[in-house]
GROMACS .gro file of C-alpha atoms in nm:
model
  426
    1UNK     CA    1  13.701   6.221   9.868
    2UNK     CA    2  13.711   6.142  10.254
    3UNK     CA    3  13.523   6.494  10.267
    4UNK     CA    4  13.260   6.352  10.046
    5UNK     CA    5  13.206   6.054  10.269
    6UNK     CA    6  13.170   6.267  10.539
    7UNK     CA    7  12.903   6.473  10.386
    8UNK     CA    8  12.715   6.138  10.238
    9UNK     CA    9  12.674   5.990  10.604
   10UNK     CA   10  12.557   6.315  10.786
   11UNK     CA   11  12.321   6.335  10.506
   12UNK     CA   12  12.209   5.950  10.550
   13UNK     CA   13  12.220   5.996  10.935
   14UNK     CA   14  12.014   6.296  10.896
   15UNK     CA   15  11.766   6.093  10.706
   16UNK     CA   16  11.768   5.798  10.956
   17UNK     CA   17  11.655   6.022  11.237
   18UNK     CA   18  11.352   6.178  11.089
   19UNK     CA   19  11.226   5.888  10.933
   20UNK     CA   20  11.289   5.732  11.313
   21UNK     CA   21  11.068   6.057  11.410
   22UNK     CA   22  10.800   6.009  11.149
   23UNK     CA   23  10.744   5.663  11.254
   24UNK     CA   24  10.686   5.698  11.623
   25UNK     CA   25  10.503   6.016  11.528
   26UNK     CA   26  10.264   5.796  11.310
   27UNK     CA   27  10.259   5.493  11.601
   28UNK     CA   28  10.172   5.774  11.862
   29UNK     CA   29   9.849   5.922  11.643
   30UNK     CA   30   9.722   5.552  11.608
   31UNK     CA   31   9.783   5.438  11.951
   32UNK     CA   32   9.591   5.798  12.076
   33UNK     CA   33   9.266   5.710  11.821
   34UNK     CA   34   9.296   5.347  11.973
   35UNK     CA   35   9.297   5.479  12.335
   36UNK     CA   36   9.021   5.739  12.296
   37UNK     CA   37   8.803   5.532  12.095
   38UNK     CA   38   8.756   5.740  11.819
   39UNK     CA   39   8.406   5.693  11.576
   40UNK     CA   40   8.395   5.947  11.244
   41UNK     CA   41   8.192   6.297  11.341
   42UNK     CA   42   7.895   6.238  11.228
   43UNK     CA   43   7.856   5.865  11.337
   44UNK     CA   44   7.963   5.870  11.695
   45UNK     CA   45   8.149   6.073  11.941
   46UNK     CA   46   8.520   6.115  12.022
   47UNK     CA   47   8.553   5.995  12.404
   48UNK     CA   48   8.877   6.059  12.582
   49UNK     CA   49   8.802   5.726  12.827
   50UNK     CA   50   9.001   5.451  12.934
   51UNK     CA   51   9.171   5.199  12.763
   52UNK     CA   52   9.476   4.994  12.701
   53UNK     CA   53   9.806   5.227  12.682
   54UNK     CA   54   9.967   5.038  12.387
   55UNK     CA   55  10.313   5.202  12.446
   56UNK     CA   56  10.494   5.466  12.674
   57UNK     CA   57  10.737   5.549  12.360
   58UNK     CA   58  10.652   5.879  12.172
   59UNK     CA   59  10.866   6.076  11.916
   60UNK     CA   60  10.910   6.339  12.204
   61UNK     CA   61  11.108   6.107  12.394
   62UNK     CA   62  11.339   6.091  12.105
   63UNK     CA   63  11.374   6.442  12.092
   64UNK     CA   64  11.436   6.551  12.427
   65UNK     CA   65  11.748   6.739  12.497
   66UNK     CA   66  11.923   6.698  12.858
   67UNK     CA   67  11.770   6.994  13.038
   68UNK     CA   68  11.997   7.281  13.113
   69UNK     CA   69  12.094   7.328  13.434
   70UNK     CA   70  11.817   7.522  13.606
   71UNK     CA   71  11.890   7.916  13.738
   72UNK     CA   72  11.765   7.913  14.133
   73UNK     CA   73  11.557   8.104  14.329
   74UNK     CA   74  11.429   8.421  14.110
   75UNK     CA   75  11.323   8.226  13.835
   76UNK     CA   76  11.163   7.942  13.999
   77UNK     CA   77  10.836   8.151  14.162
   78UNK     CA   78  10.548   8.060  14.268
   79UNK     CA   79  10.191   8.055  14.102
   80UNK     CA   80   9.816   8.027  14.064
   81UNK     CA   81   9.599   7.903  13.852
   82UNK     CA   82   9.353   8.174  13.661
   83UNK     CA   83   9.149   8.030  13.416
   84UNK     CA   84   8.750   8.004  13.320
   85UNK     CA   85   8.429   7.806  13.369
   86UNK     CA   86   8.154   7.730  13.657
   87UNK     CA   87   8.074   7.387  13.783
   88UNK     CA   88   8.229   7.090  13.889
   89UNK     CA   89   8.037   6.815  13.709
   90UNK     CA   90   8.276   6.594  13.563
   91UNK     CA   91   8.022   6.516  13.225
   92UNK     CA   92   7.818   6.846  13.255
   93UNK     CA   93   7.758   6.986  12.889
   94UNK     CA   94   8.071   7.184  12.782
   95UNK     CA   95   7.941   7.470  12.621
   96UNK     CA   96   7.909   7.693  12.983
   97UNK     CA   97   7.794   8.023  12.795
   98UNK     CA   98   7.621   7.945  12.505
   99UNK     CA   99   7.236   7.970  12.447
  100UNK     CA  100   6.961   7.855  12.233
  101UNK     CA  101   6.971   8.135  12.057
  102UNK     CA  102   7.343   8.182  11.991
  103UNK     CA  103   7.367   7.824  11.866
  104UNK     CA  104   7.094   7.856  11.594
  105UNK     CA  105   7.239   8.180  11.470
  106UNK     CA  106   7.544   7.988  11.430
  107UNK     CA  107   7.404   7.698  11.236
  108UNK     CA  108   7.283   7.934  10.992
  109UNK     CA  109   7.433   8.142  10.654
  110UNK     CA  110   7.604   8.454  10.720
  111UNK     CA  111   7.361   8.722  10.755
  112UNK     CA  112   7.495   9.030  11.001
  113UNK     CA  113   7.755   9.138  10.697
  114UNK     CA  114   8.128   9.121  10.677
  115UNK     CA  115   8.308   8.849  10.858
  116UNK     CA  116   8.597   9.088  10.867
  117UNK     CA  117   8.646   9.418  11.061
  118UNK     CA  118   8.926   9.715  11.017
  119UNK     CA  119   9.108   9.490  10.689
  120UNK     CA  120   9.258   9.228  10.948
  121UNK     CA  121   8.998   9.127  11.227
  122UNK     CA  122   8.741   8.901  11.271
  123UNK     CA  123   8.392   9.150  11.301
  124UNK     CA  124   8.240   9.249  11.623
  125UNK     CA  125   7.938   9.053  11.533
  126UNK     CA  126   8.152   8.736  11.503
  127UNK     CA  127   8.290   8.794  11.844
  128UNK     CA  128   7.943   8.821  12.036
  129UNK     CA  129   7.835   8.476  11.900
  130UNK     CA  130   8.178   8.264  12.060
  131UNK     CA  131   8.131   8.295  12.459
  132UNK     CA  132   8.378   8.235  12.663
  133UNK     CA  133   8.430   7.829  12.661
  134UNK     CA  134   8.601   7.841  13.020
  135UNK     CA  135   8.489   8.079  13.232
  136UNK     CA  136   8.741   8.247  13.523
  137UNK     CA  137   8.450   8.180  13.759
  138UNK     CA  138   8.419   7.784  13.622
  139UNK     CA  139   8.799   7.745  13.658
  140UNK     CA  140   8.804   7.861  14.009
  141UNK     CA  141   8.565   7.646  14.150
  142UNK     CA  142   8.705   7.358  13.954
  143UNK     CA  143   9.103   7.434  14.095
  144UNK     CA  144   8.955   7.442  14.444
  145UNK     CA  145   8.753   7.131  14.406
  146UNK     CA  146   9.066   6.925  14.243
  147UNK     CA  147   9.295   6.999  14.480
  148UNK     CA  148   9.064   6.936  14.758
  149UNK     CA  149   8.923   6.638  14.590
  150UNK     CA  150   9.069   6.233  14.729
  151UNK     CA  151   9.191   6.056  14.384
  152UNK     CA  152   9.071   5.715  14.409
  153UNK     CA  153   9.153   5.526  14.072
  154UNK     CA  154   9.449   5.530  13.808
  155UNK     CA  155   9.411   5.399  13.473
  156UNK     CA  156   9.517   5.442  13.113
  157UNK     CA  157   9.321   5.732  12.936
  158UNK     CA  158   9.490   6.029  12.832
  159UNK     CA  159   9.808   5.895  12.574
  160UNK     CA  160  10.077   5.793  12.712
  161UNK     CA  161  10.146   5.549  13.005
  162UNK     CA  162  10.321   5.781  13.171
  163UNK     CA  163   9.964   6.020  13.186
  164UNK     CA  164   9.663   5.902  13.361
  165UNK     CA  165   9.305   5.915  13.391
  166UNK     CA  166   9.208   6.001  13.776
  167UNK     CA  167   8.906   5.924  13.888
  168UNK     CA  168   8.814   6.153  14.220
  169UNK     CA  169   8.593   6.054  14.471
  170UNK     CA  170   8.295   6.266  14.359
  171UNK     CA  171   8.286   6.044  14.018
  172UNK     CA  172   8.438   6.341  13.820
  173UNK     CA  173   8.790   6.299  13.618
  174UNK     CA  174   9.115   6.442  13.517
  175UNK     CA  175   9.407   6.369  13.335
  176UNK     CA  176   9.705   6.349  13.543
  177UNK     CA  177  10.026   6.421  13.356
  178UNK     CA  178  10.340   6.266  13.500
  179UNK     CA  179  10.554   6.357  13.196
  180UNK     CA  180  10.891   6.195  13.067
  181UNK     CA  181  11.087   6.457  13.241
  182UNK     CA  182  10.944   6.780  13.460
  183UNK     CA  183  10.971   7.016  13.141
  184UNK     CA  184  10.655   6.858  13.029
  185UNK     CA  185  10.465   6.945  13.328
  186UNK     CA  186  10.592   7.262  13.357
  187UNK     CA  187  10.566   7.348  12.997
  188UNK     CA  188  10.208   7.250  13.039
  189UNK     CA  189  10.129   7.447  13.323
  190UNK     CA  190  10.336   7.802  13.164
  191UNK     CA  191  10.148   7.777  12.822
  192UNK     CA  192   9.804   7.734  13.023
  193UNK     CA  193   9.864   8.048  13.198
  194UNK     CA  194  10.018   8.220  12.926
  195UNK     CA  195   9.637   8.159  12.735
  196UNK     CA  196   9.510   8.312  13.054
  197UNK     CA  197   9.718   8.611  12.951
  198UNK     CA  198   9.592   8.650  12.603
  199UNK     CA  199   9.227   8.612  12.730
  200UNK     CA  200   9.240   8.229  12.525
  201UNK     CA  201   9.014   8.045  12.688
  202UNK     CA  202   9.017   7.721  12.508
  203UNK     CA  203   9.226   7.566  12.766
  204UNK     CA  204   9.072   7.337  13.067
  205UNK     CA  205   9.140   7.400  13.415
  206UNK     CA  206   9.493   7.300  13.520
  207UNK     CA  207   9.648   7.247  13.890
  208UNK     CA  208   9.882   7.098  14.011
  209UNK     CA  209   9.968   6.859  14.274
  210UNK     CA  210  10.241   6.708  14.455
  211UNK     CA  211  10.153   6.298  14.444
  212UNK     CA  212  10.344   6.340  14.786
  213UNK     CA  213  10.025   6.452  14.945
  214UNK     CA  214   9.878   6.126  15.135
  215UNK     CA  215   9.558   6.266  15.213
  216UNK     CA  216   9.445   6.297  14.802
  217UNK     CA  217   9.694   6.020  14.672
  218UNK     CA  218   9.665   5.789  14.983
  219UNK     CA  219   9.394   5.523  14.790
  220UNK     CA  220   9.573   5.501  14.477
  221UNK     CA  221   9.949   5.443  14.625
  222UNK     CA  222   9.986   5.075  14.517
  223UNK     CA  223   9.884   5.205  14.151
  224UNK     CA  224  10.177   5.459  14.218
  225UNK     CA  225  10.410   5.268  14.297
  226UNK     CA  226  10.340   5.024  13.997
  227UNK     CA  227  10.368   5.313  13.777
  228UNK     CA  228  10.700   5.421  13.953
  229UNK     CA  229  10.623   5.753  13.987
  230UNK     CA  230  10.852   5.937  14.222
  231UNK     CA  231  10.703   6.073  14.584
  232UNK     CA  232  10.846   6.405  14.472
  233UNK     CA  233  10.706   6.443  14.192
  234UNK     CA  234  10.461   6.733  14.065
  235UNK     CA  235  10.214   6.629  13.853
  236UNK     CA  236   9.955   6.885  13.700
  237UNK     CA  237   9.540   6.783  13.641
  238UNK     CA  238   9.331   6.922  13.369
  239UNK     CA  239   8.959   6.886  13.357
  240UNK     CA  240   8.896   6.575  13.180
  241UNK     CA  241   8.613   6.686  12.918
  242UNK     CA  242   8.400   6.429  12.758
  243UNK     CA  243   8.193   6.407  12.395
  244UNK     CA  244   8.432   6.630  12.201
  245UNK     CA  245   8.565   6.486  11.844
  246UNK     CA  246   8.855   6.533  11.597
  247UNK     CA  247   8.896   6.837  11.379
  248UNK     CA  248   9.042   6.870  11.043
  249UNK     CA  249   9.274   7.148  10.920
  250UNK     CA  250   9.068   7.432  10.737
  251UNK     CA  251   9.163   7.438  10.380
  252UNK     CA  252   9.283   7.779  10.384
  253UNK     CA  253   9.577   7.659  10.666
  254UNK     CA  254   9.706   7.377  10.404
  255UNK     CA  255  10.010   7.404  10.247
  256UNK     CA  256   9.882   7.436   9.904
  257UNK     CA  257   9.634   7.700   9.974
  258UNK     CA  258   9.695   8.092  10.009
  259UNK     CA  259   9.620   8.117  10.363
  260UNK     CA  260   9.367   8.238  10.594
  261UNK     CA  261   9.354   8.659  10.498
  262UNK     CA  262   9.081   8.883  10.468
  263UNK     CA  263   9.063   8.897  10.074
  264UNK     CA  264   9.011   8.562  10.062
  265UNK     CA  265   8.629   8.488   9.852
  266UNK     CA  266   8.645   8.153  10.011
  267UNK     CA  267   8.510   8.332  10.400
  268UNK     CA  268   8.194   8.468  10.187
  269UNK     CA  269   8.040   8.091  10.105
  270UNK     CA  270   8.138   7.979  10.493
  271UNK     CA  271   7.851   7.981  10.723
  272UNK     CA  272   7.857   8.162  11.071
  273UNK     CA  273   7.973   7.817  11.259
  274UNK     CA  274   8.243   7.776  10.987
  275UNK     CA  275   8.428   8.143  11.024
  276UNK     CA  276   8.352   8.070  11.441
  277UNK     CA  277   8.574   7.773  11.379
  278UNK     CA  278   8.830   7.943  11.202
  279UNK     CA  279   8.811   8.295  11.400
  280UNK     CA  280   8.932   7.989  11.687
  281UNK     CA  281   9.210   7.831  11.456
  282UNK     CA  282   9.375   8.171  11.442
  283UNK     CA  283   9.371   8.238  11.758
  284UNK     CA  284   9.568   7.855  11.796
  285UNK     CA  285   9.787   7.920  11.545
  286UNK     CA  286   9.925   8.255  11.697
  287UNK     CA  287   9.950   8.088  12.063
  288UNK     CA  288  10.133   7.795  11.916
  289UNK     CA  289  10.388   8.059  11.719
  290UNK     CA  290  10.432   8.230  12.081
  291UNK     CA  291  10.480   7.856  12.292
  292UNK     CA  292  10.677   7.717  11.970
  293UNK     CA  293  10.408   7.400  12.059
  294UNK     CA  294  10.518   7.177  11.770
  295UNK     CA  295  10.324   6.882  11.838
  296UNK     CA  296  10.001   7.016  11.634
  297UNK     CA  297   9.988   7.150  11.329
  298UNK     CA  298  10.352   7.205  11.289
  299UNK     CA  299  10.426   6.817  11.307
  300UNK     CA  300  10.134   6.752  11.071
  301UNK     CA  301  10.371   7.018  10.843
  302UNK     CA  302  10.682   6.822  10.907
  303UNK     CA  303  10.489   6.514  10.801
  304UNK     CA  304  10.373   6.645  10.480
  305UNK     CA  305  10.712   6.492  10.327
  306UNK     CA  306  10.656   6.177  10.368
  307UNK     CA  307  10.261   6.151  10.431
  308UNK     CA  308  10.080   6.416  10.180
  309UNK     CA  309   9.714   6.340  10.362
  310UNK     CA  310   9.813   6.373  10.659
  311UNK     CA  311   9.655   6.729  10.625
  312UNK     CA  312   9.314   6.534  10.556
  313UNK     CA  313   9.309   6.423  10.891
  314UNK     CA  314   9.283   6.518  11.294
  315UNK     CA  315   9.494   6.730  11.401
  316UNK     CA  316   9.691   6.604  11.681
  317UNK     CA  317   9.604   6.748  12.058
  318UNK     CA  318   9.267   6.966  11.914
  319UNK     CA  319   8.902   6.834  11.983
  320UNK     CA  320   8.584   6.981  11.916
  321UNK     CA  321   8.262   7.044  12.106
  322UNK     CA  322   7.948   6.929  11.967
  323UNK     CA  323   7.894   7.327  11.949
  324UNK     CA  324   8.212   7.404  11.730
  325UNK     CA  325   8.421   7.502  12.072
  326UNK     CA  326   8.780   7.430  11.993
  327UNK     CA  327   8.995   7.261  12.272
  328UNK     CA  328   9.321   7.296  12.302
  329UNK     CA  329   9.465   6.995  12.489
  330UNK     CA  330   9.831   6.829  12.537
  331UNK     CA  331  10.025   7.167  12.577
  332UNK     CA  332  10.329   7.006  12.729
  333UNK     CA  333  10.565   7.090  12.407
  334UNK     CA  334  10.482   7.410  12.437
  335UNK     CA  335  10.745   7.702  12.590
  336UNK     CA  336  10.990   7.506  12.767
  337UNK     CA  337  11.024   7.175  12.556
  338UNK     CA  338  10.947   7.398  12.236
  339UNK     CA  339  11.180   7.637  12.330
  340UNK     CA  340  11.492   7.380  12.384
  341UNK     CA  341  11.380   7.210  12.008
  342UNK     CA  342  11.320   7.555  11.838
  343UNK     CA  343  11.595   7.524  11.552
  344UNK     CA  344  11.459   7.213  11.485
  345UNK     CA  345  11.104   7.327  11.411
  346UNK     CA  346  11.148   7.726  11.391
  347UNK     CA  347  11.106   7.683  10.987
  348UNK     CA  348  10.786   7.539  11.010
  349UNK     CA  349  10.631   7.766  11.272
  350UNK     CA  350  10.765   8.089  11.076
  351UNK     CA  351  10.552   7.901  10.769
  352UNK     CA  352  10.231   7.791  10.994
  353UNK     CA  353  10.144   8.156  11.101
  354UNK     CA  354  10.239   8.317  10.744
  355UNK     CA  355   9.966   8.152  10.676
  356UNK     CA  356   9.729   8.391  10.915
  357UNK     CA  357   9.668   8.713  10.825
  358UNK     CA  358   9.345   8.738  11.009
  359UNK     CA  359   9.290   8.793  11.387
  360UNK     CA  360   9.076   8.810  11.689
  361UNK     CA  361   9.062   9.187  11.820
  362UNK     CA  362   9.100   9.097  12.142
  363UNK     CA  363   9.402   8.894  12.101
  364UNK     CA  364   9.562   9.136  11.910
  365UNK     CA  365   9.542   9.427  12.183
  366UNK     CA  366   9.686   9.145  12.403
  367UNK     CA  367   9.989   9.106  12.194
  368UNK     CA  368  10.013   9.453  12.126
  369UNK     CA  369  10.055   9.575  12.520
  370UNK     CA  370  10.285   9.262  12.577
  371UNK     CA  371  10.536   9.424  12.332
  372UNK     CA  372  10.471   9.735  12.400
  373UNK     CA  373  10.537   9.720  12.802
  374UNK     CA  374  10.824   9.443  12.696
  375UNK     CA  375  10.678   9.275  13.076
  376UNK     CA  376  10.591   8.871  12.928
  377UNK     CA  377  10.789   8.768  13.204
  378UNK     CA  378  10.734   8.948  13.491
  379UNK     CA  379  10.327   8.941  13.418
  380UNK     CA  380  10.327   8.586  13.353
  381UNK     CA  381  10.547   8.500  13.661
  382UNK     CA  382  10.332   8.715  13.863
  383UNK     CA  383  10.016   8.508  13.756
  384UNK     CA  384  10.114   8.199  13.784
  385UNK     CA  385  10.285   8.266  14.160
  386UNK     CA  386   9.999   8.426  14.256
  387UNK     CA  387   9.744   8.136  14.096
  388UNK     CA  388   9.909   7.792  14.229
  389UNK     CA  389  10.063   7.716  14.530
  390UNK     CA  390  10.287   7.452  14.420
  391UNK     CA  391  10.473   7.706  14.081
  392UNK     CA  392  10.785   7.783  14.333
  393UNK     CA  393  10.833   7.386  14.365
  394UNK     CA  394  10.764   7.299  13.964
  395UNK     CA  395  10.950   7.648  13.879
  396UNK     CA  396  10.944   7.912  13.638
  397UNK     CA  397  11.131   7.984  13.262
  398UNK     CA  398  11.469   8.028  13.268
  399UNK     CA  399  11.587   8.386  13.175
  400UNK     CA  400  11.709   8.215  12.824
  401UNK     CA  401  11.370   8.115  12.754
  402UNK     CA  402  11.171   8.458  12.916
  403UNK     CA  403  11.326   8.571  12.651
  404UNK     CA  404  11.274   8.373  12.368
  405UNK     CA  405  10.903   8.430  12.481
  406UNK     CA  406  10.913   8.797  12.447
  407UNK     CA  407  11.129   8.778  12.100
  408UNK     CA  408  10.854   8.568  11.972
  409UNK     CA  409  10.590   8.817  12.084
  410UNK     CA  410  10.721   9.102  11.915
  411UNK     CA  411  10.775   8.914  11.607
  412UNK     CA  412  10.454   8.824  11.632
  413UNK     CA  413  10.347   9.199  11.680
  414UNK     CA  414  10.539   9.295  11.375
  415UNK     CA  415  10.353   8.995  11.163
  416UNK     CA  416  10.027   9.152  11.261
  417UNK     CA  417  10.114   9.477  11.115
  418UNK     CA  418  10.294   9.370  10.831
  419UNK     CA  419   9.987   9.207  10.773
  420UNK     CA  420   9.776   9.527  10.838
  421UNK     CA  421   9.972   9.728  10.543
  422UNK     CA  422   9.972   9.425  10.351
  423UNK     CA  423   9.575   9.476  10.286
  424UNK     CA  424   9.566   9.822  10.399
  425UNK     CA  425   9.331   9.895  10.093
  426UNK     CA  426   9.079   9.679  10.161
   0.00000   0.00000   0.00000
């Protein structure tokens, strides 16, 4: 009997805590569509501005797990930044690469024959119409600029309190993330070089900054020190990137569809700016396996239990150009949070990319060399120390978590080909 009790209050206990999740996870989605002043696609635009932060509480506050001690020295390097695009203008029209003619062919029906290459990938022809959304060149001269650059306003503007909207002295802006604890920054920083790795290039430019610094921090102190925010702190920027708007989970990614595979009759009725979309969402949904980011479509997945619509609608930390670019914003879950909360979520990441049997080319060979030379670590160290000056102060993965990364990436590699005998007879 007492055995019975015990079993009836972990299971109530169990319940109390994810419905406690589920409800700040709901609160946080409405206070981010109140913040960004969010208008339907179609009938306005999706404006990551300022506003009134509602609340610094978010379900990732009541998930965080006391950090483990960090290793010194060797795995705390130093780093870069290598990423893509070619302009500092703050509202300068996001698509950097595209043309005229690129964007009508992708308005229109499918015309240059298969959208699928070799049974598994996405066709050549597919691949020459989505240019590179951040160039290497764009990123470089945006890092300079932003570290250069005097901040001279604060506010409220990218979620929580503890992030903010910087406004630099040239007019142009950033988001400035503070983070509840400096896994979030880092985390943030690793997964956008990691997508520097993999050639993904729907990250913005990220640096990183130590609020320290007098000479770029020196007119916003008082706002600082209101926002307590700690001299020593590092604090990464990323591009803040206007007119973009909220994007729905393909049908083929919901739970009660088959998934996204090459023998699917649904991709033959999708126009070229449709499979461009989803040629993007499987390149996200392979990069969020590798950074276990959970805060995307794996909470939406956690959620369906209690919210069976909630597939209907955005899906958290992904915008949209008004070209079909997808952005991938808010990576801070990803590798070092997502790697401390992985038995909590690995279930639903396992099910999110069985889902994907379809992949970018590119990508792929990425993967494949990664498990092949069995190197994650040392190559993504080596980028990142040789990209930002300030990666030996934030730090690097823990040798735990290197190699959880490369564990992921050669399960990854063997989902790929299970996926390539899987329709071998295509």
């Amino acid at each position: 009997m007492r055995a019975l009790s015990a079993n009836l209050f972990a299971l109530l206990l169990v319940c109390a805590l994810a419905s406690v999740f589920y409800v700040w996870s709901a609160l946080e989605n409405r206070l981010e569509r109140h913040k960004r002043d969010f208008s339907v696609p179609g009938r306005g635009s999706f404006h990551q501005g300022p506003s009134e932060d509602l609340s610094a509480k978010t379900f990732r506050a009541l998930l965080a797990v006391p950090a483990a001690q960090r290793h010194n020295s060797g795995a705390r390097s130093e780093g870069q930044n290598l990423t893509n695009t070619s302009a500092f203008m703050g509202t300068r029209d996001y698509h950097v690469n595209g043309d005229d003619e690129r964007s009508a062919q992708r308005e229109g029906p499918v015309k240059l024959g298969s959208p699928v290459d070799d049974r598994i990938f996405w066709s050549d022809w597919l691949e020459d119409l989505l240019p590179v959304r951040f160039t290497e060149g764009y990123a470089e001269v945006w890092r300079n600029k932003a570290r250069a650059s005097p901040v001279v306003k604060l506010e409220p503007g990218c979620g929580r309190i503890s992030n903010q909207l910087a406004t630099f002295s040239d007019g142009t802006k950033a988001c400035v993330r503070y983070g509840i604890n400096a896994d979030q920054v880092q985390g943030e920083t690793l997964t956008y070089y990691l997508a520097s790795l993999l050639g993904i290039t729907n990250l913005p430019p990220l640096v990183l900054s130590h609020i320290g610094d007098s000479a770029q921090w020196a007119a916003v102190r008082t706002r600082i020190n209101d926002l307590q925010w700690s001299d020593r702190a590092v604090v990464s920027l990323t591009e803040w990137i206007s007119n973009l708007t909220g994007v729905v989970t393909p049908a083929p990614l919901r739970q009660e569809s088959g998934g996204l595979h090459p023998a699917l009759k649904w991709l033959e009725n999708k126009t070229t700016a449709g499979l461009l979309e989803l040629m993007q969402w499987s390149d996200l949904i392979v990069f969020d396996y590798l950074t276990a980011n959970f805060d995307r479509l794996v909470s939406n997945l956690f959620s369906l239990q209690w919210d069976p619509h909630v597939m209907e609608r955005d899906t958290n930390n992904l915008l949209k150009t008004p070209y079909g670019d997808l952005v991938f914003i808010d990576n801070e879950a990803g590798l070092v949070h997502g790697f401390r909360v992985l038995n909590m979520w690995e279930k639903y990441h396992h099910s999110v990319l069985s889902s994907v049997c379809v992949f970018r080319k590119r990508t792929t060979q990425r993967v494949a060399e990664l498990h092949r030379r069995r190197d994650s670590r040392r190559r993504l160290l080596e980028l990142y120390r040789d990209s930002e000056p300030l990666s030996q102060e934030l730090g690097f993965l823990s040798d735990e978590h290197a190699a959880v990364l490369q564990d992921r990436i050669d399960r990854l590699y063997k989902h790929i080909l299970h996926c390539k005998g899987k329709y071998s007879q295509l």
